[in-house]
Tab-separated table of C-alpha atoms in Angstrom:
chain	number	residue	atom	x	y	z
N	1	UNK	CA	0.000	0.000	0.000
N	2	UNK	CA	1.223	3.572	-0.748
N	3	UNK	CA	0.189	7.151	0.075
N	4	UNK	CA	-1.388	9.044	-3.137
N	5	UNK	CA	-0.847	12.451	-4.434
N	6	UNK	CA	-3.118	14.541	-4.769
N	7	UNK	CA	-5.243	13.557	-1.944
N	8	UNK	CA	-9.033	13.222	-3.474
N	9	UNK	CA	-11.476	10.682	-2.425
N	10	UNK	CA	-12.723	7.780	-4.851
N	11	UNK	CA	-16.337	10.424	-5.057
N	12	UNK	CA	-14.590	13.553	-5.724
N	13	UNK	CA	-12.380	11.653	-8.734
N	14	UNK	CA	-16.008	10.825	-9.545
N	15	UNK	CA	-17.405	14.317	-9.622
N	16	UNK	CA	-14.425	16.283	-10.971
N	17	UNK	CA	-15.817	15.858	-14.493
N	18	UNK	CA	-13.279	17.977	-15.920
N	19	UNK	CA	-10.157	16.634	-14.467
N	20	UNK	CA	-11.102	13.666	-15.318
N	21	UNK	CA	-11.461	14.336	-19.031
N	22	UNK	CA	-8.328	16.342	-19.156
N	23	UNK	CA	-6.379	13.728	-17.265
N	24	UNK	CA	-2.772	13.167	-18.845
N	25	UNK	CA	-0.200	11.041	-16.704
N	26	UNK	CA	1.878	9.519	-19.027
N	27	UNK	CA	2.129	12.841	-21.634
N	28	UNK	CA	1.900	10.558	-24.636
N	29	UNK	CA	1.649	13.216	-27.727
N	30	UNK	CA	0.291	12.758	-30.965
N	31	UNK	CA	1.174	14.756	-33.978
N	32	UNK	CA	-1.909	17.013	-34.839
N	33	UNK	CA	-3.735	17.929	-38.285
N	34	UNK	CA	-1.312	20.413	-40.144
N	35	UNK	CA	-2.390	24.472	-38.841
N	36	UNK	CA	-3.222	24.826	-43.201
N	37	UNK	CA	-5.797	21.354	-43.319
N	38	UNK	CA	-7.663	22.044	-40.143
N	39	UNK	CA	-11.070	22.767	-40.354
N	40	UNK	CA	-10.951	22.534	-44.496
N	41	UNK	CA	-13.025	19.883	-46.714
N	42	UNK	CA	-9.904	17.981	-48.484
N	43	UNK	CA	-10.781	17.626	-51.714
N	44	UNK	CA	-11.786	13.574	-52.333
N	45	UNK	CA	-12.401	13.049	-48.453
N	46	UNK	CA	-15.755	11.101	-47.151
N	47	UNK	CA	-17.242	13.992	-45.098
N	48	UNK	CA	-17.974	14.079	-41.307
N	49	UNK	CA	-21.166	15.546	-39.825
N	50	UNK	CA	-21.472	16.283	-35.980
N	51	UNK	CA	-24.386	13.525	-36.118
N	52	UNK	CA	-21.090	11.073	-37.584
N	53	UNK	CA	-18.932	12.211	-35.259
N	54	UNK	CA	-21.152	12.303	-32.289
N	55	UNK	CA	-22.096	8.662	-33.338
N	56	UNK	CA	-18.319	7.559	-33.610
N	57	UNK	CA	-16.665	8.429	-30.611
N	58	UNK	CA	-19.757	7.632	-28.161
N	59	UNK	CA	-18.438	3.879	-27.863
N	60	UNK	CA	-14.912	5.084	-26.634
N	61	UNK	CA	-15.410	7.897	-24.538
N	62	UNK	CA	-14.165	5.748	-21.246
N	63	UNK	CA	-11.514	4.530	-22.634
N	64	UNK	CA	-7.967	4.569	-22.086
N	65	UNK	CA	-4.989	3.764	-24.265
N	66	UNK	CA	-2.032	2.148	-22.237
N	67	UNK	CA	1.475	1.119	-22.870
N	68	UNK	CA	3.971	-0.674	-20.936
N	69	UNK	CA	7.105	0.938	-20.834
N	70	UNK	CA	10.286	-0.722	-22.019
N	71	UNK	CA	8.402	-3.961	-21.674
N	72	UNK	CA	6.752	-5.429	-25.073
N	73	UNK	CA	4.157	-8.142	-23.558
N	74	UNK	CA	1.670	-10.489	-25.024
N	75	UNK	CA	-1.925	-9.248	-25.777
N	76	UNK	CA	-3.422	-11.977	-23.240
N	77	UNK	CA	-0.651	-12.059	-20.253
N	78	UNK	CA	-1.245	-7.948	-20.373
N	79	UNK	CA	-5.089	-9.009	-20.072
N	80	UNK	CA	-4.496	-11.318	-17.512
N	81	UNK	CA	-1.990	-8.660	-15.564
N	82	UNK	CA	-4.683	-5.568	-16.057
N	83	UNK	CA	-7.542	-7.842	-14.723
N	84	UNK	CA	-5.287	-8.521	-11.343
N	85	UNK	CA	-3.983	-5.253	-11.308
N	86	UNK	CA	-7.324	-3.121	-11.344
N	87	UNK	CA	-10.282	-5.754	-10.765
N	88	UNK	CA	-12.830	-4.202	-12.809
N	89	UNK	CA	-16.299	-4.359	-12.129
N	90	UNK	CA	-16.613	-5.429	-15.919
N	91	UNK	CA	-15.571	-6.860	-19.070
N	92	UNK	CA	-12.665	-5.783	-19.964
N	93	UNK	CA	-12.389	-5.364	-23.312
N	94	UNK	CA	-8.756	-5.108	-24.804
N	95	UNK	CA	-7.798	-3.885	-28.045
N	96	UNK	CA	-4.244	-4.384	-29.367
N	97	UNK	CA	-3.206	-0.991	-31.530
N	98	UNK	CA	0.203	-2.138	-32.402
N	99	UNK	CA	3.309	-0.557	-31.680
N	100	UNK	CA	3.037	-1.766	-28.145
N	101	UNK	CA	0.275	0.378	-27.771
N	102	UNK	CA	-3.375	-0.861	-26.369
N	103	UNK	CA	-6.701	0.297	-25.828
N	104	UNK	CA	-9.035	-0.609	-22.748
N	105	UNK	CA	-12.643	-0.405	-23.135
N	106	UNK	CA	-14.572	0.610	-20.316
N	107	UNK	CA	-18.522	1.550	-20.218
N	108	UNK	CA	-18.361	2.665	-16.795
N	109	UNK	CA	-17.130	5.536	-15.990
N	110	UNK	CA	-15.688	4.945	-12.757
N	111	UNK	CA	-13.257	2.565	-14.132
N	112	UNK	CA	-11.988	5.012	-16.461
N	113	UNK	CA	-11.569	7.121	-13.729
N	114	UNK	CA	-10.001	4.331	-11.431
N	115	UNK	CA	-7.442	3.625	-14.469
N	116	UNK	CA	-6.809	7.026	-15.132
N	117	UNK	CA	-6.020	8.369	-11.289
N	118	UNK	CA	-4.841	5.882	-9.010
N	119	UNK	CA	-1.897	6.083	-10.641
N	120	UNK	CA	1.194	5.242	-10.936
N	121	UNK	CA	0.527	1.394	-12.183
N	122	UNK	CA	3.574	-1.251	-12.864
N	123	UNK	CA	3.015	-3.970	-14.343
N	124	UNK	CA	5.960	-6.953	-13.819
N	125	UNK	CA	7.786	-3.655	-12.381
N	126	UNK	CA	7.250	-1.874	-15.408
N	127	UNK	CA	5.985	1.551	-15.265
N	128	UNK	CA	2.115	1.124	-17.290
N	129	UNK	CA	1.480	4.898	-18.988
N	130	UNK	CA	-2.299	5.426	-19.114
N	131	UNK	CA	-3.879	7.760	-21.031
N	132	UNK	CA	-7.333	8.839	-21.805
N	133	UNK	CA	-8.646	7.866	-25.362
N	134	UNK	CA	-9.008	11.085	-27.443
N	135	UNK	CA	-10.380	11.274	-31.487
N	136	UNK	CA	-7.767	10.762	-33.865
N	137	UNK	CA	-5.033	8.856	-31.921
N	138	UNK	CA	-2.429	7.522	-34.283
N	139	UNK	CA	-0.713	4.857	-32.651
N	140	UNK	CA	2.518	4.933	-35.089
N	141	UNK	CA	2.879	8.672	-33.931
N	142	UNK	CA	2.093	8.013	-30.161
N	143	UNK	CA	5.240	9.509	-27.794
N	144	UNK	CA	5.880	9.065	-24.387
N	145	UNK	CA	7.702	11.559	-22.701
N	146	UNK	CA	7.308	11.156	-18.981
N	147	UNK	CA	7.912	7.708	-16.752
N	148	UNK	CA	7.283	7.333	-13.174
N	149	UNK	CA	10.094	5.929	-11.128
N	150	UNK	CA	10.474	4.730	-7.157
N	151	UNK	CA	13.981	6.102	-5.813
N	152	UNK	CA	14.978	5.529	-2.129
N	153	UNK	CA	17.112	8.300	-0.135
N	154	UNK	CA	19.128	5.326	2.202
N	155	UNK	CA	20.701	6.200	5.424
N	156	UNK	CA	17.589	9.459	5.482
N	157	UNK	CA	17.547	11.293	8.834
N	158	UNK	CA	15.307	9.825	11.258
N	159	UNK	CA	13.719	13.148	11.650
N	160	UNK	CA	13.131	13.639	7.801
N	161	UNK	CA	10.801	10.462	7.600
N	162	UNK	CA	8.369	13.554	8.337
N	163	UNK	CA	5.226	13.297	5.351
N	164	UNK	CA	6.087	17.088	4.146
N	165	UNK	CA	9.798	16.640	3.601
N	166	UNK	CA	9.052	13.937	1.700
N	167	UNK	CA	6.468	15.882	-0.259
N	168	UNK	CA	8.967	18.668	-0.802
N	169	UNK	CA	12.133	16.157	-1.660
N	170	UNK	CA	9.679	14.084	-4.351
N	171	UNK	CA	8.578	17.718	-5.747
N	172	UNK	CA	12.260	18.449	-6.067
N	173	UNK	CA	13.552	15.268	-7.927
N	174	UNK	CA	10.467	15.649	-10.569
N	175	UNK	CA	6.701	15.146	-9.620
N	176	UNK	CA	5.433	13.204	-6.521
N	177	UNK	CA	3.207	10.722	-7.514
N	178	UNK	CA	3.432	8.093	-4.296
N	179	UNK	CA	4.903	7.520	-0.401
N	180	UNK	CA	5.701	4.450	0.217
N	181	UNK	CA	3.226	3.585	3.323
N	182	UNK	CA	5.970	1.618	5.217
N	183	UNK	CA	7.939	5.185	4.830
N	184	UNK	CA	5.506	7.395	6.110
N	185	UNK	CA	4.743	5.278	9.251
N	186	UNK	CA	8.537	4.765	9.784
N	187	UNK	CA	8.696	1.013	9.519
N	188	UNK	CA	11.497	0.844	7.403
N	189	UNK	CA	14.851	2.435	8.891
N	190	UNK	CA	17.494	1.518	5.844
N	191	UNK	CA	16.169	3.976	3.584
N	192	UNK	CA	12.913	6.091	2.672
N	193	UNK	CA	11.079	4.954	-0.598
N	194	UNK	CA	9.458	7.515	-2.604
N	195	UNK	CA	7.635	7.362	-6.301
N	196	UNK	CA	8.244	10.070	-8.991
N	197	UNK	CA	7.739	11.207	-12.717
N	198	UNK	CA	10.553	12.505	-14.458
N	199	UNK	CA	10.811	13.642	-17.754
N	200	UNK	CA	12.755	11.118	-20.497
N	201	UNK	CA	15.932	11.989	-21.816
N	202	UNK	CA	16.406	14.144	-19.111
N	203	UNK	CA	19.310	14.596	-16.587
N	204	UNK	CA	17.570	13.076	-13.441
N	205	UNK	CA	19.387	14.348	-9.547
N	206	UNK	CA	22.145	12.311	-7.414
N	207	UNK	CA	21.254	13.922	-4.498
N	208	UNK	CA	18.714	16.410	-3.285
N	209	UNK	CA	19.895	18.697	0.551
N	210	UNK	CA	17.594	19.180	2.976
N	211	UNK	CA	18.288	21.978	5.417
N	212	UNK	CA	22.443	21.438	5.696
N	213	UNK	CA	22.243	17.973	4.636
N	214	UNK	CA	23.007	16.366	1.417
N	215	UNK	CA	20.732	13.095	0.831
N	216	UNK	CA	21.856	10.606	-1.660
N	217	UNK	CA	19.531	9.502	-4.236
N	218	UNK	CA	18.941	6.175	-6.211
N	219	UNK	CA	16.935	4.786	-8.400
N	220	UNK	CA	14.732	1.941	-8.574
N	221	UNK	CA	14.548	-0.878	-11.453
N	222	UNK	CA	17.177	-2.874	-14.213
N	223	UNK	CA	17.932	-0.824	-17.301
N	224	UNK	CA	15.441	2.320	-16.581
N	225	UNK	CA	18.565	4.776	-16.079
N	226	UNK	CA	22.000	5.508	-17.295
N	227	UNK	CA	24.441	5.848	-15.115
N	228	UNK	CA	26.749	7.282	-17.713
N	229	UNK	CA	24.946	10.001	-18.265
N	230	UNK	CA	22.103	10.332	-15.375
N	231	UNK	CA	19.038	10.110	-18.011
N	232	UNK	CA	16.073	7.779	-17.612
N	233	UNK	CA	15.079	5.625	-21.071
N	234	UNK	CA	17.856	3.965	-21.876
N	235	UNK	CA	20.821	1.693	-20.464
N	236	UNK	CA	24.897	2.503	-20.479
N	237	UNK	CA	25.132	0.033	-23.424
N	238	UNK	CA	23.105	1.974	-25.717
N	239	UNK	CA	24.353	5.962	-24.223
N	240	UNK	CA	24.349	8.078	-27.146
N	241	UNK	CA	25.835	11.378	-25.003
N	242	UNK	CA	29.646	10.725	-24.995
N	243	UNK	CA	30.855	12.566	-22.452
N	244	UNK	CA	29.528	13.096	-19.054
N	245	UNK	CA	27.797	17.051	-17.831
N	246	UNK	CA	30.786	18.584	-16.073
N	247	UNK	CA	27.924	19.584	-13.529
N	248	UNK	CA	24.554	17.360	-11.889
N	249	UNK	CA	21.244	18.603	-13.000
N	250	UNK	CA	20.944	19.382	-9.112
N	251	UNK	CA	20.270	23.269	-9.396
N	252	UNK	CA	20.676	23.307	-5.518
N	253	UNK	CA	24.286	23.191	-6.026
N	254	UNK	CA	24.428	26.418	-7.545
N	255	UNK	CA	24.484	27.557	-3.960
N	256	UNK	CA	26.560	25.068	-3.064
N	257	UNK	CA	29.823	24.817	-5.296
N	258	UNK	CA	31.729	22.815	-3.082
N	259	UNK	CA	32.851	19.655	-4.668
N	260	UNK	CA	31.373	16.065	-4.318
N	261	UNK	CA	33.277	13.187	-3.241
N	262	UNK	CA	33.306	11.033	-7.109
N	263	UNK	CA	30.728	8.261	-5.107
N	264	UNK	CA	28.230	11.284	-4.434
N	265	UNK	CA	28.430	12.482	-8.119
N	266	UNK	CA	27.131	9.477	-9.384
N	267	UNK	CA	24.065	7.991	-10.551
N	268	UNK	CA	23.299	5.009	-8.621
N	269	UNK	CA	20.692	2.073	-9.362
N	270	UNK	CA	19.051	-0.775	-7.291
N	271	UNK	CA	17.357	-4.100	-8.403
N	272	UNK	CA	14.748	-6.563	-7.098
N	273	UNK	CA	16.616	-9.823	-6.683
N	274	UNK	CA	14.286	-11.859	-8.984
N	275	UNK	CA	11.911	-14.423	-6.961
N	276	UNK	CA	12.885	-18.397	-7.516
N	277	UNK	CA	10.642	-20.675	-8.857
N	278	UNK	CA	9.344	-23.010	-6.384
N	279	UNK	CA	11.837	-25.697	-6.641
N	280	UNK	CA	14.088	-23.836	-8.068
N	281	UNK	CA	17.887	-24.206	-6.293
């Protein structure tokens, strides 16, 4: 169990009609009609009334569109994974797109709404983007530019296990999306565990200072950051940047130009040891 950000309860997610429709957590873009076509008959085209229109997109206005990311899995092991992951109340009815891209029917509302903001999902420990259908999605020009990531901050302060220094430290590193429940209640002493969205291809912190005190920073999950070059999307192997910032993306440290030791001026990753078969030596 985790703490969510923004606070809401399930009926106010319910009633906040227009959140709900504008609701965007994964940033996925799509590229739009050229600024000279827009709102002009093409010459040749089959034409579009309101009535068509109207007619058209009334089947899919609860959907969503979801994509795992860095993960390409099978239509029906996704199925199978969704049905665990959000128990729906109904069919769920699930539509591959291609390009690793999927839409989930819904006819109830609240399960749009359930998909949409009790975010962030993972899926095998995969971030899952969600996104709410919209007219005119193409899914070969689909982009997703955001990812949600857990980091822990090991060794934290016993007095910083405080909910609003966590709040401020997530808001920091990129945009708070979960604290870890065993965090906020102080359960767990080795580090505090914290969930985020970042931008991709973006240099992510090493550390974050609270007060006088400089926290290290690492990042959750196998392959989801470079520690070459500090950006989230793709692995060391694969680093297309050749040579290392001279600085941290840490802006903080503009007011602090004292040098880091070389093992605080690095990224550093974690990984779930993977769980043995049963049987398995």
């Amino acid at each position: 169990m985790e703490i969510e950000f923004p606070h809401q309860t399930y009926k106010e997610m319910l009633l906040d009609k227009q959140e709900s429709n504008l609701a965007n957590y994964y940033d996925m873009e799509h590229q739009s009609i050229p600024q000279g076509i827009k709102g002009k008959h093409i010459e040749g085209s089959i034409p579009l009334s309101p009535e068509d229109k109207e007619r058209l997109y009334k089947p899919w206005k609860f959907s969503v569109i979801i994509k795992v990311f860095k993960r390409k899995m099978p239509h029906h092991m996704l199925r199978s994974k969704l049905i665990d992951l959000w128990k729906p109340s109904e069919q769920l009815i699930f539509i591959d797109l291609g390009w690793d891209l999927f839409i989930v029917k819904f006819s109830l509302e609240e399960s749009m709404v359930k998909a949409l903001h009790l975010v962030p999902w993972f899926v095998s420990g995969h971030f899952l983007s969600v996104r709410k259908w919209e007219p005119k999605f193409v899914p070969q020009e689909a982009t997703l530019t955001t990812t949600a990531i857990w980091i822990r901050l090991p060794q934290l302060r016993t007095e910083f296990y405080d909910t609003v220094i966590l709040e401020k430290v997530g808001r920091k590193l990129g945009k708070l999306l979960k604290i870890d429940q065993c965090t906020s209640s102080t359960l767990r002493g080795r580090y505090a565990r914290i969930c985020i969205q970042v931008p991709l291809e973006s240099l992510v912190e090493t550390s974050v200072i609270i007060g006088d005190h400089r926290q290290s920073v690492i990042y959750e999950g196998d392959g989801t950051l470079c520690t070459s070059c500090g950006r989230i999307c793709h692995t060391p192997l694969r680093c297309s940047y050749n040579q290392r910032p001279a600085t941290t993306a840490n802006a903080s440290q503009e007011h602090h130009p004292t040098d880091l030791p070389p093992e605080e001026s690095q990224w550093k990753t974690v990984t779930f040891p993977r769980r043995r078969k049963q049987g398995q030596q």
